[in-house]
Amino acid sequence: MKLSTKGRYGLRAVLDLAVHADEEAIALSQIAERQGISMNYLEQLIAKLKKAGIVKGIRGAQGGYILAAPAEEISVGAILRALEGDLNPVDCSEVNQGDGMCSNSDSCVTKYVWKRISDSINDAVDTIKLSELVAESKRVQTGAGATDTKVNKSCGK
Amino acid sequence: MKLSTKGRYGLRAVLDLAVHADEEAIALSQIAERQGISMNYLEQLIAKLKKAGIVKGIRGAQGGYILAAPAEEISVGAILRALEGDLNPVDCSEVNQGDGMCSNSDSCVTKYVWKRISDSINDAVDTIKLSELVAESKRVQTGAGATDTKVNKSCGK
DNA sequence: TTTAATCCCTATTAATTTACTCGGTTATAA
DNA sequence: TTATAACCGAGTAAATTAATAGGGATTAAA
């Protein structure tokens, strides 16, 4: 039940793109360096984002990537689904098989659980817009704390 | 971002246990057969559930397993966390490192996204009690539909 | 006491997925 | 034309998952 590096790196990459959106087009190499991600790997991630219509590539020298829409219109959900595939906790086939008819009544009932989890995840990510993160990022960068050297919390066990 | 078979099989197993709670103790072999799960594998899952205090084992001939508490007091969240570990979309360390200080402002900002997802998942599963599933399971089993032969929905792509 | 049925524990393995790397091609500004 | 950067597809090492396998330990009934 973990997001892969695709989602984690990819969201950072899109955010980086959005934050630096004033410049014309951002080269992958710049994002890779700023975010500490291998350029080759980042290429794969951005390919998914391009396919999903979230970013646009501009080829040739001085080329790079730009957002395909204003940051207000791009949800974190769309970004994560582009990178990770659907965000359902179990495969679609397992949830949709039957609907009214189940070979096993228990597996039938657990489907409602997966559906509730799925809905809550999708609802959460769809209500966060990229623009919110951009604003927060700019706020964090310009002062605001940043000198706190608090150590990691114990974190459970 | 998928639940493993541990969570999927394990929840079914607990539900099976809860549904058949009238009998004294349920043998693993019965659950394994009813749910179509290998008995050896199921043993591993039930061990986690036992460790988490969700089920109790009764040893010896005629032994088996029973719920450690009434089904009303057991949440799906507790079951899934026992089987899968925490339900956070990223590792705890990645979210808690720093808190007020981030080496990279973008990774700092994305932490809020992971937190929101995490909260929504945990909230969803914690509000579903095992007793609800038991009631639903009994309702499904005793008539109600079950003749519907609707084919799988297309399921995106 | 014997036997059967069960819990309990650890190790090994096969398959799958993840997280990359690498080599080459195409397009475009200078 | 040359440098730059997007684009494309295949290949691979490491990690994780999903089991399998088997050897006790414990208890209840015969």
PDB file of N, CA, C and O in Angstrom, chain B residues 47-119:
ATOM      1  N   ALA B  47      -1.234 -15.265  12.071  1.00  0.00           N
ATOM      2  CA  ALA B  47      -0.216 -14.983  13.083  1.00  0.00           C
ATOM      3  C   ALA B  47      -0.095 -13.482  13.335  1.00  0.00           C
ATOM      4  O   ALA B  47       0.032 -13.031  14.471  1.00  0.00           O
ATOM      5  N   LYS B  48      -0.173 -12.715  12.248  1.00  0.00           N
ATOM      6  CA  LYS B  48      -0.114 -11.259  12.379  1.00  0.00           C
ATOM      7  C   LYS B  48      -1.337 -10.739  13.127  1.00  0.00           C
ATOM      8  O   LYS B  48      -1.240  -9.829  13.952  1.00  0.00           O
ATOM      9  N   LEU B  49      -2.482 -11.328  12.808  1.00  0.00           N
ATOM     10  CA  LEU B  49      -3.725 -10.891  13.439  1.00  0.00           C
ATOM     11  C   LEU B  49      -3.727 -11.218  14.931  1.00  0.00           C
ATOM     12  O   LEU B  49      -4.267 -10.480  15.744  1.00  0.00           O
ATOM     13  N   LYS B  50      -3.114 -12.337  15.244  1.00  0.00           N
ATOM     14  CA  LYS B  50      -3.040 -12.743  16.637  1.00  0.00           C
ATOM     15  C   LYS B  50      -2.123 -11.795  17.414  1.00  0.00           C
ATOM     16  O   LYS B  50      -2.447 -11.338  18.514  1.00  0.00           O
ATOM     17  N   LYS B  51      -0.988 -11.503  16.796  1.00  0.00           N
ATOM     18  CA  LYS B  51      -0.014 -10.607  17.407  1.00  0.00           C
ATOM     19  C   LYS B  51      -0.637  -9.237  17.677  1.00  0.00           C
ATOM     20  O   LYS B  51      -0.308  -8.565  18.655  1.00  0.00           O
ATOM     21  N   ALA B  52      -1.538  -8.828  16.807  1.00  0.00           N
ATOM     22  CA  ALA B  52      -2.175  -7.521  16.945  1.00  0.00           C
ATOM     23  C   ALA B  52      -3.369  -7.567  17.907  1.00  0.00           C
ATOM     24  O   ALA B  52      -4.016  -6.556  18.149  1.00  0.00           O
ATOM     25  N   GLY B  53      -3.649  -8.758  18.427  1.00  0.00           N
ATOM     26  CA  GLY B  53      -4.737  -8.868  19.397  1.00  0.00           C
ATOM     27  C   GLY B  53      -6.120  -8.843  18.778  1.00  0.00           C
ATOM     28  O   GLY B  53      -7.099  -8.497  19.452  1.00  0.00           O
ATOM     29  N   ILE B  54      -6.212  -9.219  17.516  1.00  0.00           N
ATOM     30  CA  ILE B  54      -7.518  -9.215  16.849  1.00  0.00           C
ATOM     31  C   ILE B  54      -8.197 -10.573  16.955  1.00  0.00           C
ATOM     32  O   ILE B  54      -9.400 -10.665  17.104  1.00  0.00           O
ATOM     33  N   VAL B  55      -7.405 -11.633  16.887  1.00  0.00           N
ATOM     34  CA  VAL B  55      -7.965 -12.971  17.077  1.00  0.00           C
ATOM     35  C   VAL B  55      -7.206 -13.678  18.207  1.00  0.00           C
ATOM     36  O   VAL B  55      -6.112 -13.260  18.588  1.00  0.00           O
ATOM     37  N   LYS B  56      -7.840 -14.716  18.726  1.00  0.00           N
ATOM     38  CA  LYS B  56      -7.189 -15.525  19.758  1.00  0.00           C
ATOM     39  C   LYS B  56      -7.136 -16.963  19.271  1.00  0.00           C
ATOM     40  O   LYS B  56      -8.115 -17.457  18.705  1.00  0.00           O
ATOM     41  N   GLY B  57      -6.009 -17.627  19.482  1.00  0.00           N
ATOM     42  CA  GLY B  57      -5.868 -19.016  19.075  1.00  0.00           C
ATOM     43  C   GLY B  57      -6.184 -19.950  20.228  1.00  0.00           C
ATOM     44  O   GLY B  57      -5.860 -19.656  21.373  1.00  0.00           O
ATOM     45  N   ILE B  58      -6.865 -21.041  19.915  1.00  0.00           N
ATOM     46  CA  ILE B  58      -7.156 -22.047  20.940  1.00  0.00           C
ATOM     47  C   ILE B  58      -6.514 -23.345  20.496  1.00  0.00           C
ATOM     48  O   ILE B  58      -6.891 -23.911  19.454  1.00  0.00           O
ATOM     49  N   ARG B  59      -5.545 -23.788  21.239  1.00  0.00           N
ATOM     50  CA  ARG B  59      -4.717 -24.906  20.803  1.00  0.00           C
ATOM     51  C   ARG B  59      -5.360 -26.248  21.100  1.00  0.00           C
ATOM     52  O   ARG B  59      -6.338 -26.334  21.824  1.00  0.00           O
ATOM     53  N   GLY B  60      -4.746 -27.274  20.504  1.00  0.00           N
ATOM     54  CA  GLY B  60      -5.189 -28.636  20.753  1.00  0.00           C
ATOM     55  C   GLY B  60      -6.284 -29.101  19.820  1.00  0.00           C
ATOM     56  O   GLY B  60      -6.784 -28.332  19.002  1.00  0.00           O
ATOM     57  N   ALA B  61      -6.625 -30.367  19.951  1.00  0.00           N
ATOM     58  CA  ALA B  61      -7.700 -30.925  19.126  1.00  0.00           C
ATOM     59  C   ALA B  61      -8.986 -30.152  19.387  1.00  0.00           C
ATOM     60  O   ALA B  61      -9.237 -29.689  20.499  1.00  0.00           O
ATOM     61  N   GLN B  62      -9.791 -30.021  18.347  1.00  0.00           N
ATOM     62  CA  GLN B  62     -11.042 -29.230  18.439  1.00  0.00           C
ATOM     63  C   GLN B  62     -10.750 -27.744  18.678  1.00  0.00           C
ATOM     64  O   GLN B  62     -11.643 -26.990  19.055  1.00  0.00           O
ATOM     65  N   GLY B  63      -9.478 -27.366  18.519  1.00  0.00           N
ATOM     66  CA  GLY B  63      -9.126 -25.954  18.706  1.00  0.00           C
ATOM     67  C   GLY B  63      -9.439 -25.152  17.462  1.00  0.00           C
ATOM     68  O   GLY B  63     -10.164 -25.608  16.590  1.00  0.00           O
ATOM     69  N   GLY B  64      -8.872 -23.966  17.407  1.00  0.00           N
ATOM     70  CA  GLY B  64      -9.113 -23.105  16.251  1.00  0.00           C
ATOM     71  C   GLY B  64      -8.923 -21.656  16.635  1.00  0.00           C
ATOM     72  O   GLY B  64      -8.139 -21.346  17.546  1.00  0.00           O
ATOM     73  N   TYR B  65      -9.658 -20.778  15.984  1.00  0.00           N
ATOM     74  CA  TYR B  65      -9.515 -19.359  16.273  1.00  0.00           C
ATOM     75  C   TYR B  65     -10.867 -18.730  16.569  1.00  0.00           C
ATOM     76  O   TYR B  65     -11.891 -19.159  16.031  1.00  0.00           O
ATOM     77  N   ILE B  66     -10.832 -17.723  17.419  1.00  0.00           N
ATOM     78  CA  ILE B  66     -12.011 -16.902  17.668  1.00  0.00           C
ATOM     79  C   ILE B  66     -11.594 -15.430  17.662  1.00  0.00           C
ATOM     80  O   ILE B  66     -10.404 -15.113  17.805  1.00  0.00           O
ATOM     81  N   LEU B  67     -12.552 -14.550  17.487  1.00  0.00           N
ATOM     82  CA  LEU B  67     -12.266 -13.119  17.578  1.00  0.00           C
ATOM     83  C   LEU B  67     -11.890 -12.784  19.014  1.00  0.00           C
ATOM     84  O   LEU B  67     -12.463 -13.322  19.951  1.00  0.00           O
ATOM     85  N   ALA B  68     -10.949 -11.886  19.180  1.00  0.00           N
ATOM     86  CA  ALA B  68     -10.507 -11.498  20.521  1.00  0.00           C
ATOM     87  C   ALA B  68     -11.440 -10.465  21.138  1.00  0.00           C
ATOM     88  O   ALA B  68     -11.352 -10.162  22.325  1.00  0.00           O
ATOM     89  N   ALA B  69     -12.340  -9.921  20.326  1.00  0.00           N
ATOM     90  CA  ALA B  69     -13.286  -8.906  20.807  1.00  0.00           C
ATOM     91  C   ALA B  69     -14.562  -9.006  19.984  1.00  0.00           C
ATOM     92  O   ALA B  69     -14.562  -9.621  18.921  1.00  0.00           O
ATOM     93  N   PRO B  70     -15.666  -8.412  20.462  1.00  0.00           N
ATOM     94  CA  PRO B  70     -16.886  -8.396  19.658  1.00  0.00           C
ATOM     95  C   PRO B  70     -16.631  -7.697  18.319  1.00  0.00           C
ATOM     96  O   PRO B  70     -15.828  -6.765  18.262  1.00  0.00           O
ATOM     97  N   ALA B  71     -17.329  -8.147  17.301  1.00  0.00           N
ATOM     98  CA  ALA B  71     -17.134  -7.595  15.958  1.00  0.00           C
ATOM     99  C   ALA B  71     -17.405  -6.101  15.892  1.00  0.00           C
ATOM    100  O   ALA B  71     -16.884  -5.401  15.027  1.00  0.00           O
ATOM    101  N   GLU B  72     -18.223  -5.608  16.825  1.00  0.00           N
ATOM    102  CA  GLU B  72     -18.532  -4.170  16.845  1.00  0.00           C
ATOM    103  C   GLU B  72     -17.312  -3.340  17.230  1.00  0.00           C
ATOM    104  O   GLU B  72     -17.228  -2.161  16.933  1.00  0.00           O
ATOM    105  N   GLU B  73     -16.396  -3.998  17.945  1.00  0.00           N
ATOM    106  CA  GLU B  73     -15.247  -3.245  18.457  1.00  0.00           C
ATOM    107  C   GLU B  73     -14.007  -3.386  17.582  1.00  0.00           C
ATOM    108  O   GLU B  73     -12.940  -2.866  17.906  1.00  0.00           O
ATOM    109  N   ILE B  74     -14.130  -4.149  16.504  1.00  0.00           N
ATOM    110  CA  ILE B  74     -12.979  -4.344  15.621  1.00  0.00           C
ATOM    111  C   ILE B  74     -13.202  -3.564  14.332  1.00  0.00           C
ATOM    112  O   ILE B  74     -14.196  -3.757  13.645  1.00  0.00           O
ATOM    113  N   SER B  75     -12.277  -2.680  14.023  1.00  0.00           N
ATOM    114  CA  SER B  75     -12.408  -1.899  12.794  1.00  0.00           C
ATOM    115  C   SER B  75     -11.611  -2.556  11.674  1.00  0.00           C
ATOM    116  O   SER B  75     -10.624  -3.251  11.912  1.00  0.00           O
ATOM    117  N   VAL B  76     -12.083  -2.325  10.467  1.00  0.00           N
ATOM    118  CA  VAL B  76     -11.365  -2.815   9.292  1.00  0.00           C
ATOM    119  C   VAL B  76      -9.949  -2.231   9.280  1.00  0.00           C
ATOM    120  O   VAL B  76      -8.992  -2.895   8.882  1.00  0.00           O
ATOM    121  N   GLY B  77      -9.819  -1.009   9.747  1.00  0.00           N
ATOM    122  CA  GLY B  77      -8.512  -0.363   9.808  1.00  0.00           C
ATOM    123  C   GLY B  77      -7.525  -1.149  10.646  1.00  0.00           C
ATOM    124  O   GLY B  77      -6.375  -1.355  10.254  1.00  0.00           O
ATOM    125  N   ALA B  78      -7.975  -1.599  11.805  1.00  0.00           N
ATOM    126  CA  ALA B  78      -7.092  -2.362  12.687  1.00  0.00           C
ATOM    127  C   ALA B  78      -6.661  -3.662  12.017  1.00  0.00           C
ATOM    128  O   ALA B  78      -5.495  -4.069  12.106  1.00  0.00           O
ATOM    129  N   ILE B  79      -7.590  -4.284  11.332  1.00  0.00           N
ATOM    130  CA  ILE B  79      -7.290  -5.537  10.633  1.00  0.00           C
ATOM    131  C   ILE B  79      -6.263  -5.307   9.527  1.00  0.00           C
ATOM    132  O   ILE B  79      -5.252  -6.008   9.432  1.00  0.00           O
ATOM    133  N   LEU B  80      -6.520  -4.308   8.708  1.00  0.00           N
ATOM    134  CA  LEU B  80      -5.622  -4.051   7.573  1.00  0.00           C
ATOM    135  C   LEU B  80      -4.239  -3.603   8.037  1.00  0.00           C
ATOM    136  O   LEU B  80      -3.229  -4.003   7.463  1.00  0.00           O
ATOM    137  N   ARG B  81      -4.189  -2.796   9.077  1.00  0.00           N
ATOM    138  CA  ARG B  81      -2.876  -2.358   9.563  1.00  0.00           C
ATOM    139  C   ARG B  81      -2.093  -3.526  10.149  1.00  0.00           C
ATOM    140  O   ARG B  81      -0.868  -3.601  10.016  1.00  0.00           O
ATOM    141  N   ALA B  82      -2.823  -4.452  10.788  1.00  0.00           N
ATOM    142  CA  ALA B  82      -2.146  -5.637  11.339  1.00  0.00           C
ATOM    143  C   ALA B  82      -1.523  -6.459  10.220  1.00  0.00           C
ATOM    144  O   ALA B  82      -0.442  -7.022  10.376  1.00  0.00           O
ATOM    145  N   LEU B  83      -2.195  -6.498   9.094  1.00  0.00           N
ATOM    146  CA  LEU B  83      -1.739  -7.343   7.984  1.00  0.00           C
ATOM    147  C   LEU B  83      -0.735  -6.644   7.076  1.00  0.00           C
ATOM    148  O   LEU B  83       0.216  -7.256   6.596  1.00  0.00           O
ATOM    149  N   GLU B  84      -0.949  -5.371   6.841  1.00  0.00           N
ATOM    150  CA  GLU B  84      -0.165  -4.663   5.830  1.00  0.00           C
ATOM    151  C   GLU B  84       0.897  -3.730   6.420  1.00  0.00           C
ATOM    152  O   GLU B  84       1.694  -3.176   5.680  1.00  0.00           O
ATOM    153  N   GLY B  85       0.861  -3.530   7.704  1.00  0.00           N
ATOM    154  CA  GLY B  85       1.671  -2.458   8.273  1.00  0.00           C
ATOM    155  C   GLY B  85       0.885  -1.170   8.124  1.00  0.00           C
ATOM    156  O   GLY B  85      -0.289  -1.203   7.793  1.00  0.00           O
ATOM    157  N   ASP B  86       1.517  -0.027   8.382  1.00  0.00           N
ATOM    158  CA  ASP B  86       0.747   1.217   8.301  1.00  0.00           C
ATOM    159  C   ASP B  86       0.209   1.418   6.889  1.00  0.00           C
ATOM    160  O   ASP B  86       0.733   0.876   5.925  1.00  0.00           O
ATOM    161  N   LEU B  87      -0.856   2.200   6.799  1.00  0.00           N
ATOM    162  CA  LEU B  87      -1.512   2.392   5.499  1.00  0.00           C
ATOM    163  C   LEU B  87      -1.118   3.726   4.858  1.00  0.00           C
ATOM    164  O   LEU B  87      -1.842   4.266   4.039  1.00  0.00           O
ATOM    165  N   ASN B  88       0.034   4.239   5.220  1.00  0.00           N
ATOM    166  CA  ASN B  88       0.477   5.502   4.640  1.00  0.00           C
ATOM    167  C   ASN B  88       1.026   5.282   3.232  1.00  0.00           C
ATOM    168  O   ASN B  88       1.667   4.272   2.978  1.00  0.00           O
ATOM    169  N   PRO B  89       0.776   6.247   2.346  1.00  0.00           N
ATOM    170  CA  PRO B  89       1.214   6.089   0.956  1.00  0.00           C
ATOM    171  C   PRO B  89       2.719   6.239   0.771  1.00  0.00           C
ATOM    172  O   PRO B  89       3.249   5.822  -0.252  1.00  0.00           O
ATOM    173  N   VAL B  90       3.385   6.848   1.725  1.00  0.00           N
ATOM    174  CA  VAL B  90       4.853   6.897   1.685  1.00  0.00           C
ATOM    175  C   VAL B  90       5.378   6.549   3.068  1.00  0.00           C
ATOM    176  O   VAL B  90       4.658   6.642   4.053  1.00  0.00           O
ATOM    177  N   ASP B  91       6.640   6.184   3.126  1.00  0.00           N
ATOM    178  CA  ASP B  91       7.182   5.777   4.418  1.00  0.00           C
ATOM    179  C   ASP B  91       7.195   6.936   5.380  1.00  0.00           C
ATOM    180  O   ASP B  91       7.501   8.074   5.032  1.00  0.00           O
ATOM    181  N   CYS B  92       6.885   6.572   6.575  1.00  0.00           N
ATOM    182  CA  CYS B  92       6.856   7.454   7.715  1.00  0.00           C
ATOM    183  C   CYS B  92       8.068   8.381   7.777  1.00  0.00           C
ATOM    184  O   CYS B  92       7.942   9.573   7.945  1.00  0.00           O
ATOM    185  N   SER B  93       9.236   7.843   7.593  1.00  0.00           N
ATOM    186  CA  SER B  93      10.470   8.633   7.707  1.00  0.00           C
ATOM    187  C   SER B  93      10.468   9.779   6.693  1.00  0.00           C
ATOM    188  O   SER B  93      10.884  10.887   6.993  1.00  0.00           O
ATOM    189  N   GLU B  94       9.962   9.487   5.520  1.00  0.00           N
ATOM    190  CA  GLU B  94       9.953  10.508   4.483  1.00  0.00           C
ATOM    191  C   GLU B  94       9.009  11.663   4.820  1.00  0.00           C
ATOM    192  O   GLU B  94       9.230  12.786   4.409  1.00  0.00           O
ATOM    193  N   VAL B  95       7.949  11.335   5.553  1.00  0.00           N
ATOM    194  CA  VAL B  95       6.991  12.369   5.915  1.00  0.00           C
ATOM    195  C   VAL B  95       7.451  13.158   7.138  1.00  0.00           C
ATOM    196  O   VAL B  95       7.316  14.364   7.195  1.00  0.00           O
ATOM    197  N   ASN B  96       8.029  12.459   8.092  1.00  0.00           N
ATOM    198  CA  ASN B  96       8.364  13.115   9.351  1.00  0.00           C
ATOM    199  C   ASN B  96       9.727  13.811   9.392  1.00  0.00           C
ATOM    200  O   ASN B  96      10.007  14.559  10.306  1.00  0.00           O
ATOM    201  N   GLN B  97      10.567  13.522   8.419  1.00  0.00           N
ATOM    202  CA  GLN B  97      11.890  14.140   8.480  1.00  0.00           C
ATOM    203  C   GLN B  97      11.786  15.657   8.404  1.00  0.00           C
ATOM    204  O   GLN B  97      11.176  16.212   7.510  1.00  0.00           O
ATOM    205  N   GLY B  98      12.399  16.319   9.374  1.00  0.00           N
ATOM    206  CA  GLY B  98      12.377  17.773   9.332  1.00  0.00           C
ATOM    207  C   GLY B  98      11.183  18.377  10.021  1.00  0.00           C
ATOM    208  O   GLY B  98      11.282  18.750  11.146  1.00  0.00           O
ATOM    209  N   ASP B  99      10.068  18.462   9.385  1.00  0.00           N
ATOM    210  CA  ASP B  99       8.850  19.069   9.917  1.00  0.00           C
ATOM    211  C   ASP B  99       8.823  20.561   9.641  1.00  0.00           C
ATOM    212  O   ASP B  99       7.855  21.078   9.128  1.00  0.00           O
ATOM    213  N   GLY B 100       9.857  21.258   9.957  1.00  0.00           N
ATOM    214  CA  GLY B 100       9.853  22.683   9.694  1.00  0.00           C
ATOM    215  C   GLY B 100      10.989  23.016   8.751  1.00  0.00           C
ATOM    216  O   GLY B 100      11.107  24.100   8.215  1.00  0.00           O
ATOM    217  N   MET B 101      11.834  22.008   8.510  1.00  0.00           N
ATOM    218  CA  MET B 101      13.021  22.282   7.724  1.00  0.00           C
ATOM    219  C   MET B 101      13.176  21.219   6.642  1.00  0.00           C
ATOM    220  O   MET B 101      13.137  20.043   6.920  1.00  0.00           O
ATOM    221  N   CYS B 102      13.317  21.647   5.420  1.00  0.00           N
ATOM    222  CA  CYS B 102      13.426  20.709   4.307  1.00  0.00           C
ATOM    223  C   CYS B 102      14.617  21.079   3.442  1.00  0.00           C
ATOM    224  O   CYS B 102      14.847  22.245   3.157  1.00  0.00           O
ATOM    225  N   SER B 103      15.327  20.062   3.015  1.00  0.00           N
ATOM    226  CA  SER B 103      16.456  20.314   2.130  1.00  0.00           C
ATOM    227  C   SER B 103      15.936  20.827   0.781  1.00  0.00           C
ATOM    228  O   SER B 103      16.534  21.667   0.148  1.00  0.00           O
ATOM    229  N   ASN B 104      14.785  20.296   0.391  1.00  0.00           N
ATOM    230  CA  ASN B 104      14.197  20.658  -0.898  1.00  0.00           C
ATOM    231  C   ASN B 104      12.770  21.121  -0.646  1.00  0.00           C
ATOM    232  O   ASN B 104      11.960  20.374  -0.107  1.00  0.00           O
ATOM    233  N   SER B 105      12.461  22.324  -1.058  1.00  0.00           N
ATOM    234  CA  SER B 105      11.141  22.864  -0.717  1.00  0.00           C
ATOM    235  C   SER B 105      10.009  22.087  -1.379  1.00  0.00           C
ATOM    236  O   SER B 105       8.922  22.002  -0.853  1.00  0.00           O
ATOM    237  N   ASP B 106      10.270  21.481  -2.540  1.00  0.00           N
ATOM    238  CA  ASP B 106       9.215  20.731  -3.205  1.00  0.00           C
ATOM    239  C   ASP B 106       8.894  19.438  -2.461  1.00  0.00           C
ATOM    240  O   ASP B 106       7.731  19.085  -2.287  1.00  0.00           O
ATOM    241  N   SER B 107       9.944  18.738  -2.018  1.00  0.00           N
ATOM    242  CA  SER B 107       9.679  17.499  -1.285  1.00  0.00           C
ATOM    243  C   SER B 107       9.020  17.834   0.039  1.00  0.00           C
ATOM    244  O   SER B 107       8.256  17.048   0.593  1.00  0.00           O
ATOM    245  N   CYS B 108       9.311  19.025   0.527  1.00  0.00           N
ATOM    246  CA  CYS B 108       8.683  19.497   1.752  1.00  0.00           C
ATOM    247  C   CYS B 108       7.176  19.673   1.540  1.00  0.00           C
ATOM    248  O   CYS B 108       6.363  19.251   2.350  1.00  0.00           O
ATOM    249  N   VAL B 109       6.828  20.268   0.427  1.00  0.00           N
ATOM    250  CA  VAL B 109       5.425  20.555   0.136  1.00  0.00           C
ATOM    251  C   VAL B 109       4.636  19.277  -0.143  1.00  0.00           C
ATOM    252  O   VAL B 109       3.495  19.135   0.280  1.00  0.00           O
ATOM    253  N   THR B 110       5.244  18.342  -0.853  1.00  0.00           N
ATOM    254  CA  THR B 110       4.521  17.111  -1.183  1.00  0.00           C
ATOM    255  C   THR B 110       4.163  16.315   0.062  1.00  0.00           C
ATOM    256  O   THR B 110       3.211  15.541   0.046  1.00  0.00           O
ATOM    257  N   LYS B 111       4.889  16.545   1.135  1.00  0.00           N
ATOM    258  CA  LYS B 111       4.561  15.851   2.381  1.00  0.00           C
ATOM    259  C   LYS B 111       3.129  16.109   2.817  1.00  0.00           C
ATOM    260  O   LYS B 111       2.468  15.231   3.369  1.00  0.00           O
ATOM    261  N   TYR B 112       2.639  17.302   2.567  1.00  0.00           N
ATOM    262  CA  TYR B 112       1.264  17.607   2.948  1.00  0.00           C
ATOM    263  C   TYR B 112       0.289  16.784   2.123  1.00  0.00           C
ATOM    264  O   TYR B 112      -0.772  16.407   2.595  1.00  0.00           O
ATOM    265  N   VAL B 113       0.661  16.515   0.903  1.00  0.00           N
ATOM    266  CA  VAL B 113      -0.179  15.673   0.052  1.00  0.00           C
ATOM    267  C   VAL B 113      -0.251  14.266   0.628  1.00  0.00           C
ATOM    268  O   VAL B 113      -1.333  13.690   0.775  1.00  0.00           O
ATOM    269  N   TRP B 114       0.900  13.715   0.982  1.00  0.00           N
ATOM    270  CA  TRP B 114       0.922  12.349   1.530  1.00  0.00           C
ATOM    271  C   TRP B 114       0.125  12.276   2.829  1.00  0.00           C
ATOM    272  O   TRP B 114      -0.555  11.309   3.105  1.00  0.00           O
ATOM    273  N   LYS B 115       0.237  13.347   3.610  1.00  0.00           N
ATOM    274  CA  LYS B 115      -0.497  13.392   4.877  1.00  0.00           C
ATOM    275  C   LYS B 115      -2.010  13.388   4.632  1.00  0.00           C
ATOM    276  O   LYS B 115      -2.752  12.680   5.317  1.00  0.00           O
ATOM    277  N   ARG B 116      -2.444  14.136   3.672  1.00  0.00           N
ATOM    278  CA  ARG B 116      -3.884  14.190   3.393  1.00  0.00           C
ATOM    279  C   ARG B 116      -4.399  12.843   2.907  1.00  0.00           C
ATOM    280  O   ARG B 116      -5.482  12.402   3.287  1.00  0.00           O
ATOM    281  N   ILE B 117      -3.625  12.200   2.049  1.00  0.00           N
ATOM    282  CA  ILE B 117      -4.016  10.876   1.549  1.00  0.00           C
ATOM    283  C   ILE B 117      -4.074   9.889   2.713  1.00  0.00           C
ATOM    284  O   ILE B 117      -5.051   9.158   2.897  1.00  0.00           O
ATOM    285  N   SER B 118      -3.025   9.917   3.490  1.00  0.00           N
ATOM    286  CA  SER B 118      -2.929   9.017   4.636  1.00  0.00           C
ATOM    287  C   SER B 118      -4.115   9.178   5.579  1.00  0.00           C
ATOM    288  O   SER B 118      -4.757   8.198   5.979  1.00  0.00           O
ATOM    289  N   ASP B 119      -4.436  10.410   5.898  1.00  0.00           N
ATOM    290  CA  ASP B 119      -5.555  10.673   6.805  1.00  0.00           C
ATOM    291  C   ASP B 119      -6.873  10.176   6.235  1.00  0.00           C
ATOM    292  O   ASP B 119      -7.702   9.615   6.949  1.00  0.00           O
TER     293      ASP B 119
END
